[in-house]
Tab-separated table of C-alpha atoms in Angstrom:
chain	number	residue	atom	x	y	z
A	1	MET	CA	10.660	22.810	124.464
A	2	LEU	CA	13.761	23.266	125.974
A	3	PHE	CA	16.140	26.247	125.743
A	4	ILE	CA	19.691	26.408	126.280
A	5	ASN	CA	21.480	29.394	125.817
A	6	LYS	CA	25.466	29.062	124.631
A	7	SER	CA	26.921	29.125	128.098
A	8	THR	CA	25.113	26.427	128.948
A	9	ALA	CA	25.139	24.354	125.806
A	10	ARG	CA	29.089	24.830	125.992
A	11	GLU	CA	29.139	23.287	129.514
A	12	PHE	CA	26.835	20.611	128.529
A	13	GLU	CA	29.060	19.745	125.998
A	14	HIS	CA	31.880	20.004	128.035
A	15	SER	CA	30.497	17.605	130.886
A	16	THR	CA	29.136	15.175	128.136
A	17	THR	CA	32.427	14.696	126.797
A	18	LEU	CA	34.308	14.455	130.257
A	19	GLU	CA	31.559	11.595	131.277
A	20	ARG	CA	32.449	9.632	128.593
A	21	THR	CA	36.352	9.784	129.263
A	22	MET	CA	35.464	8.941	133.113
A	23	ASP	CA	36.490	5.841	134.282
A	24	GLU	CA	34.526	3.696	137.114
A	25	ASN	CA	36.022	5.542	139.925
A	26	GLY	CA	34.847	9.032	138.519
A	27	THR	CA	38.622	9.777	137.821
A	28	ALA	CA	39.181	11.264	133.680
A	29	LYS	CA	41.179	8.860	131.471
A	30	ASP	CA	43.853	10.519	129.450
A	31	SER	CA	42.440	11.768	126.506
A	32	GLY	CA	44.612	14.442	124.662
A	33	ASP	CA	42.539	17.098	126.638
A	34	LEU	CA	44.213	20.358	126.854
A	35	HIS	CA	45.488	21.551	130.220
A	36	VAL	CA	46.346	24.987	131.025
A	37	ILE	CA	48.657	25.980	133.775
A	38	ILE	CA	49.045	29.694	134.910
A	39	GLY	CA	52.576	30.082	136.231
A	40	ALA	CA	55.497	28.119	136.088
A	41	GLY	CA	57.099	28.529	139.553
A	42	ALA	CA	57.472	25.276	141.731
A	43	ILE	CA	54.090	24.189	141.598
A	44	GLY	CA	53.047	25.036	138.192
A	45	SER	CA	56.161	23.509	137.180
A	46	GLY	CA	54.945	20.582	138.893
A	47	VAL	CA	51.636	20.330	137.635
A	48	ALA	CA	53.670	20.414	134.424
A	49	ARG	CA	55.541	17.617	135.245
A	50	ALA	CA	52.704	15.174	136.544
A	51	LEU	CA	50.865	15.948	133.729
A	52	ALA	CA	53.771	15.034	130.599
A	53	GLY	CA	53.835	11.782	131.062
A	54	SER	CA	50.431	11.121	130.321
A	55	ASP	CA	48.317	11.748	126.989
A	56	HIS	CA	47.668	15.793	127.447
A	57	ARG	CA	48.249	19.064	125.913
A	58	VAL	CA	50.138	21.365	128.049
A	59	ARG	CA	49.648	24.920	127.928
A	60	ILE	CA	51.773	26.806	130.387
A	61	ILE	CA	51.210	30.865	130.581
A	62	THR	CA	53.212	33.283	132.230
A	63	ARG	CA	53.306	36.888	132.002
A	64	SER	CA	57.404	36.150	130.630
A	65	GLY	CA	56.454	33.034	128.647
A	66	SER	CA	58.820	31.171	130.513
A	67	GLY	CA	58.849	27.606	131.336
A	68	PRO	CA	59.174	25.044	134.147
A	69	SER	CA	61.610	25.595	136.667
A	70	GLY	CA	62.673	24.189	140.040
A	71	SER	CA	63.854	20.469	139.517
A	72	ALA	CA	66.564	19.104	137.582
A	73	ASP	CA	64.009	16.563	135.959
A	74	PRO	CA	62.941	17.749	132.170
A	75	VAL	CA	59.570	17.651	131.286
A	76	VAL	CA	58.840	14.042	129.527
A	77	ARG	CA	56.687	16.134	126.538
A	78	PRO	CA	57.535	19.785	125.515
A	79	ALA	CA	54.915	22.027	126.583
A	80	GLU	CA	52.836	25.132	124.733
A	81	LEU	CA	54.709	28.406	126.269
A	82	ILE	CA	52.699	31.193	125.924
A	83	ALA	CA	53.595	34.872	127.105
A	84	ALA	CA	50.378	36.596	128.477
A	85	ASP	CA	48.893	38.605	131.559
A	86	ALA	CA	46.597	36.841	133.546
A	87	SER	CA	44.234	39.527	134.465
A	88	ASP	CA	43.436	40.029	131.138
A	89	ALA	CA	40.022	38.411	130.944
A	90	GLU	CA	39.925	38.166	127.190
A	91	ALA	CA	43.096	36.880	126.533
A	92	MET	CA	42.533	33.782	129.434
A	93	ALA	CA	39.231	33.116	127.943
A	94	ARG	CA	40.804	33.050	124.377
A	95	LEU	CA	43.884	31.018	125.435
A	96	THR	CA	42.070	28.621	127.803
A	97	GLU	CA	39.568	27.670	124.768
A	98	GLY	CA	39.111	23.907	124.591
A	99	ALA	CA	40.567	23.231	128.069
A	100	ALA	CA	39.070	20.465	130.061
A	101	ALA	CA	41.179	22.287	133.377
A	102	ILE	CA	42.803	25.300	134.000
A	103	TYR	CA	45.304	25.386	137.081
A	104	ASN	CA	45.506	28.845	138.867
A	105	CYS	CA	49.026	28.370	140.248
A	106	ALA	CA	50.017	32.145	139.513
A	107	ASN	CA	52.243	33.683	142.201
A	108	PRO	CA	51.869	37.559	142.051
A	109	PRO	CA	54.374	39.258	144.183
A	110	TYR	CA	53.908	39.599	147.821
A	111	HIS	CA	53.321	42.929	148.718
A	112	ARG	CA	50.761	43.455	145.824
A	113	TRP	CA	48.675	40.532	146.810
A	114	PRO	CA	45.586	42.775	147.579
A	115	ALA	CA	45.534	44.802	144.199
A	116	LEU	CA	46.564	41.836	141.684
A	117	TRP	CA	44.984	38.748	142.997
A	118	PRO	CA	41.188	39.745	142.259
A	119	PRO	CA	41.425	40.568	138.827
A	120	ILE	CA	43.748	37.530	138.361
A	121	ALA	CA	40.997	34.852	140.124
A	122	SER	CA	38.107	37.010	138.101
A	123	SER	CA	39.715	36.771	135.066
A	124	LEU	CA	40.517	32.534	135.489
A	125	LEU	CA	36.843	32.112	136.844
A	126	GLY	CA	35.413	33.970	133.791
A	127	ALA	CA	37.530	31.966	131.484
A	128	ALA	CA	36.598	28.703	133.373
A	129	GLU	CA	33.135	29.310	133.290
A	130	ARG	CA	33.096	30.468	129.534
A	131	ASN	CA	34.976	27.395	128.301
A	132	GLY	CA	33.414	24.720	130.769
A	133	ALA	CA	37.266	23.862	132.272
A	134	VAL	CA	37.506	22.805	135.334
A	135	LEU	CA	39.159	25.128	137.787
A	136	VAL	CA	41.745	24.177	140.066
A	137	THR	CA	43.344	27.090	142.326
A	138	ILE	CA	46.407	26.257	144.131
A	139	CYS	CA	46.120	28.297	147.831
A	140	ASN	CA	47.437	28.677	151.387
A	141	LEU	CA	46.420	28.600	154.784
A	142	TYR	CA	46.140	32.510	154.831
A	143	GLY	CA	41.996	32.486	154.754
A	144	TYR	CA	41.750	30.809	158.220
A	145	GLY	CA	43.622	33.757	160.081
A	146	PRO	CA	45.108	33.447	163.745
A	147	ALA	CA	44.088	30.894	165.771
A	148	PRO	CA	42.289	33.249	168.214
A	149	ARG	CA	40.179	34.705	165.696
A	150	SER	CA	38.626	31.077	164.415
A	151	GLN	CA	38.160	29.582	168.030
A	152	SER	CA	34.807	28.307	167.601
A	153	ALA	CA	33.580	23.971	167.275
A	154	THR	CA	35.489	23.825	164.466
A	155	GLY	CA	38.195	26.267	164.989
A	156	TYR	CA	41.884	25.408	165.605
A	157	ASP	CA	44.069	25.310	168.015
A	158	GLU	CA	46.962	22.872	169.560
A	159	ALA	CA	44.888	19.775	169.804
A	160	HIS	CA	42.855	20.687	166.703
A	161	PRO	CA	44.566	21.076	163.683
A	162	MET	CA	43.326	22.963	160.751
A	163	THR	CA	40.662	21.493	158.631
A	164	GLU	CA	38.885	21.946	155.477
A	165	ALA	CA	36.195	22.866	157.916
A	166	THR	CA	38.132	25.439	159.776
A	167	PRO	CA	36.486	28.778	159.540
A	168	LEU	CA	37.786	31.508	157.188
A	169	ALA	CA	38.325	34.237	159.575
A	170	ALA	CA	41.181	35.876	157.891
A	171	THR	CA	40.845	39.879	159.066
A	172	GLY	CA	44.613	40.770	157.202
A	173	ARG	CA	44.831	42.054	153.997
A	174	LYS	CA	46.300	39.067	152.273
A	175	GLY	CA	44.197	36.308	154.259
A	176	THR	CA	41.095	37.837	153.017
A	177	VAL	CA	42.031	38.437	149.612
A	178	ARG	CA	42.386	35.080	149.580
A	179	ALA	CA	39.226	33.996	151.382
A	180	ARG	CA	37.249	36.073	149.203
A	181	MET	CA	38.660	34.241	146.098
A	182	TRP	CA	37.262	31.000	147.239
A	183	LEU	CA	34.257	32.175	148.102
A	184	ASP	CA	33.662	33.442	144.747
A	185	ALA	CA	34.630	30.521	143.262
A	186	LEU	CA	32.496	28.713	145.592
A	187	ALA	CA	29.313	30.384	144.823
A	188	ALA	CA	30.106	29.782	140.930
A	189	HIS	CA	29.898	26.076	141.733
A	190	GLN	CA	27.271	26.174	143.661
A	191	ALA	CA	25.187	28.106	140.914
A	192	GLY	CA	25.809	25.559	138.538
A	193	ARG	CA	28.538	27.886	136.234
A	194	VAL	CA	31.931	26.236	136.875
A	195	ARG	CA	33.461	23.246	138.627
A	196	ALA	CA	35.935	25.028	141.148
A	197	ILE	CA	38.117	23.476	143.491
A	198	GLU	CA	40.809	24.952	145.704
A	199	VAL	CA	44.212	23.101	146.954
A	200	ARG	CA	45.594	24.546	150.021
A	201	ALA	CA	48.873	24.101	151.406
A	202	SER	CA	51.081	25.107	154.154
A	203	ASP	CA	54.359	26.602	153.812
A	204	TYR	CA	56.544	25.075	150.844
A	205	VAL	CA	59.630	22.874	151.178
A	206	GLY	CA	60.959	21.934	147.616
A	207	PRO	CA	62.990	22.267	145.263
A	208	GLY	CA	62.738	25.958	143.509
A	209	ALA	CA	60.232	26.765	146.403
A	210	GLU	CA	60.325	30.345	147.528
A	211	SER	CA	60.546	28.468	151.218
A	212	VAL	CA	61.281	29.564	154.528
A	213	LEU	CA	63.135	26.274	154.239
A	214	GLY	CA	64.969	27.841	151.227
A	215	ALA	CA	67.695	30.261	150.463
A	216	ARG	CA	67.830	31.871	153.632
A	217	VAL	CA	68.172	28.203	155.360
A	218	VAL	CA	69.933	25.747	152.979
A	219	PRO	CA	73.258	27.213	151.872
A	220	ASN	CA	73.622	28.448	155.561
A	221	VAL	CA	73.281	24.184	156.918
A	222	LEU	CA	75.603	23.110	154.203
A	223	ARG	CA	78.242	25.733	155.525
A	224	GLY	CA	77.879	25.064	158.920
A	225	ARG	CA	76.835	28.613	159.809
A	226	PRO	CA	74.121	29.827	162.049
A	227	VAL	CA	70.195	30.338	160.503
A	228	GLN	CA	68.118	32.802	161.534
A	229	VAL	CA	64.475	32.351	161.429
A	230	LEU	CA	61.104	34.461	161.443
A	231	GLY	CA	59.053	33.936	164.581
A	232	ARG	CA	59.737	30.881	167.280
A	233	THR	CA	62.213	28.205	166.559
A	234	ASP	CA	60.084	25.985	168.802
A	235	ARG	CA	56.513	25.887	167.804
A	236	LEU	CA	55.309	23.279	165.477
A	237	HIS	CA	54.301	24.026	161.837
A	238	THR	CA	53.114	21.766	159.013
A	239	TRP	CA	55.209	21.800	155.831
A	240	SER	CA	53.957	20.863	152.600
A	241	PHE	CA	56.347	19.473	149.595
A	242	THR	CA	55.825	20.777	146.494
A	243	GLY	CA	55.477	17.872	144.442
A	244	ASP	CA	52.510	16.492	146.552
A	245	VAL	CA	50.784	19.886	146.127
A	246	ALA	CA	51.024	19.330	142.412
A	247	ARG	CA	49.995	15.771	142.446
A	248	MET	CA	47.112	16.984	144.457
A	249	ALA	CA	46.417	19.463	141.990
A	250	VAL	CA	46.322	17.311	139.270
A	251	VAL	CA	44.343	14.625	140.963
A	252	ALA	CA	41.634	16.993	142.203
A	253	GLY	CA	41.295	18.173	138.042
A	254	ARG	CA	40.684	14.748	137.202
A	255	ASP	CA	38.634	13.223	139.570
A	256	ARG	CA	34.913	14.801	140.324
A	257	ARG	CA	34.825	13.785	143.922
A	258	ALA	CA	37.108	16.852	144.497
A	259	TRP	CA	34.726	19.277	142.749
A	260	GLY	CA	33.157	21.767	144.818
A	261	ARG	CA	35.448	21.849	147.793
A	262	ALA	CA	38.787	22.941	149.187
A	263	TRP	CA	41.786	20.183	150.237
A	264	HIS	CA	44.726	19.971	151.954
A	265	ALA	CA	47.269	18.746	150.354
A	266	PRO	CA	48.887	15.744	151.504
A	267	SER	CA	51.502	17.017	154.236
A	268	GLY	CA	53.419	14.876	156.827
A	269	PRO	CA	53.763	15.721	160.417
A	270	PRO	CA	54.593	18.805	161.620
A	271	ARG	CA	58.240	19.820	162.134
A	272	THR	CA	59.356	22.934	164.534
A	273	GLN	CA	61.620	25.614	162.680
A	274	ARG	CA	64.664	24.049	164.671
A	275	ASP	CA	63.595	20.453	164.333
A	276	ALA	CA	63.410	20.924	160.114
A	277	ILE	CA	66.531	22.737	160.310
A	278	ASP	CA	68.396	20.068	162.196
A	279	ASP	CA	66.485	17.485	160.052
A	280	LEU	CA	68.423	19.252	156.696
A	281	ALA	CA	71.855	19.076	158.745
A	282	ARG	CA	71.502	15.478	159.580
A	283	ALA	CA	70.215	14.825	155.980
A	284	ALA	CA	73.136	16.327	154.721
A	285	GLY	CA	75.892	14.705	156.971
A	286	ARG	CA	76.877	18.177	158.780
A	287	ALA	CA	76.463	18.938	162.003
A	288	PRO	CA	73.523	21.053	163.809
A	289	VAL	CA	74.099	24.680	163.389
A	290	PRO	CA	72.583	27.323	166.063
A	291	VAL	CA	69.014	28.574	165.162
A	292	ARG	CA	67.860	32.041	166.353
A	293	ALA	CA	64.832	33.591	165.719
A	294	VAL	CA	64.672	37.280	164.269
A	295	PRO	CA	63.527	39.365	167.146
A	296	ALA	CA	60.372	40.917	166.227
A	297	VAL	CA	61.447	44.875	166.822
A	298	VAL	CA	63.894	44.084	163.820
A	299	MET	CA	60.807	42.742	161.434
A	300	ARG	CA	59.332	46.280	162.517
A	301	ALA	CA	62.705	48.047	161.843
A	302	ALA	CA	62.990	46.087	158.711
A	303	GLY	CA	59.526	46.823	157.583
A	304	LEU	CA	60.113	50.386	157.192
A	305	PHE	CA	62.502	50.145	154.090
A	306	SER	CA	61.516	46.650	152.511
A	307	PRO	CA	57.816	46.132	151.777
A	308	LEU	CA	58.548	42.195	151.857
A	309	MET	CA	59.384	42.642	155.193
A	310	ARG	CA	56.383	45.120	156.535
A	311	GLU	CA	53.756	42.407	154.766
A	312	LEU	CA	55.436	39.566	156.687
A	313	ALA	CA	54.800	41.361	159.903
A	314	GLU	CA	50.821	40.420	159.403
A	315	THR	CA	51.252	36.607	158.917
A	316	ARG	CA	54.043	36.334	161.770
A	317	TYR	CA	51.584	34.361	164.038
A	318	GLN	CA	52.278	31.200	161.772
A	319	PHE	CA	55.394	31.111	163.472
A	320	ALA	CA	54.952	32.421	166.616
A	321	GLU	CA	52.624	29.932	167.468
A	322	ASN	CA	51.524	26.191	166.505
A	323	PHE	CA	50.484	26.359	162.608
A	324	VAL	CA	49.134	22.649	162.124
A	325	MET	CA	47.373	21.450	159.178
A	326	ASP	CA	45.419	18.168	158.592
A	327	SER	CA	45.288	16.804	155.448
A	328	THR	CA	43.349	13.429	156.175
A	329	ALA	CA	40.865	13.787	154.204
A	330	ALA	CA	42.420	14.384	150.693
A	331	ARG	CA	44.657	11.080	152.033
A	332	GLN	CA	41.564	9.136	152.808
A	333	THR	CA	39.721	10.334	149.552
A	334	PHE	CA	42.191	9.657	147.058
A	335	GLY	CA	44.545	7.403	148.490
A	336	LEU	CA	47.713	10.067	148.256
A	337	GLU	CA	50.472	9.837	150.818
A	338	PRO	CA	52.977	12.528	151.641
A	339	THR	CA	55.997	12.031	150.032
A	340	PRO	CA	58.636	10.555	153.031
A	341	TRP	CA	60.353	13.649	154.744
A	342	ASP	CA	63.989	12.272	154.264
A	343	GLN	CA	63.059	11.916	150.558
A	344	VAL	CA	61.875	15.957	150.851
A	345	LEU	CA	65.309	16.780	152.734
A	346	ALA	CA	67.366	15.070	150.117
A	347	GLU	CA	65.765	16.514	146.850
A	348	VAL	CA	65.985	20.390	148.613
A	349	LEU	CA	69.756	19.585	148.995
A	350	ARG	CA	70.222	18.367	145.920
A	351	SER	CA	68.416	21.527	144.506
A	352	TYR	CA	71.482	23.501	146.427
A	353	GLY	CA	74.371	21.375	144.781
A	354	TRP	CA	74.740	19.031	147.311
A	355	GLN	CA	76.149	15.987	145.943
A	356	GLY	CA	76.684	13.733	149.519
A	357	ALA	CA	79.460	12.108	149.918
A	358	GLU	CA	80.522	12.218	146.496
A	359	GLN	CA	81.773	15.722	146.937
A	360	THR	CA	85.302	17.078	146.465
A	361	LYS	CA	86.788	19.603	148.364
A	362	HIS	CA	86.284	22.042	145.200
A	363	SER	CA	82.433	21.725	146.139
A	364	ASN	CA	80.470	24.982	147.326
A	365	TYR	CA	79.664	22.962	150.304
A	366	PRO	CA	82.564	20.834	151.086
A	367	ALA	CA	81.712	17.501	152.996
């Protein structure tokens, strides 16, 4: 006689249902399933939009109960908006009951990651396990740590960009907490308790993103003013378009080939900060603006008064040296290509009110 506990029974029932809704390529068919998104920032909103056009129920959970933001495009189908604390394990288990997938797109305050991320990650991992949902976690590249600490046969350097096989060798507070989140989820997956995926991206660029190429840069470019950046201006850096990260997350939640490993979101060729800012100016029809690096001593001084600036010291290496990510695996496996760079630039500019040649002299950014 075969004995199955309640947890195993739930997982078996959900897996059987999922099998019936798979197409011949192993991708889940649209079936009216509930998809729960934690967070409504640029990525959470993008995931909601990506799901909105198909036959899914979408539930968005944030602390405030707010909805999608960061783009002028409305959600095609209304999403259910709920206010709740993602670290509340009981609330998350209840609110994700019956979910086919849970998307962890949360974004706690940067300087409080070590305190806030572990309970959120544990809560959502428990909810996915209890309800038999696929868990898709949006992450960054912090877990790899600085290149010199990752040098090995699978380390990264100028000639060998970061891949999903690069060791998680971070030693900083934020990098280690993100690495631990994935290792815990992976252990649960390997134990057969949950189906987990991590989607990793480099620095975001896109409408609504809290980006290095965002509020501190774009308005100055449009007004022809100098721009200051952190780190060096001449080091290659990968930029991940928020729309591409969201697309990868949705595919990962529905395609069994994604489960049980990390994936780099499809991202275009690397650009230095100076080149990326020059590209923005060109796309806007403006002359290039001066680009200067903030001296390290100024950053240290600012850190005495600003928790955010103090925390940025840990990841300064990402802009002080080449920081290049390879997304070949996701592109080849799922047939996903990054959005063309010029299109990304145009979307960013429009999100700041740029209207191209149609702008009038009354605009904030006269042509």
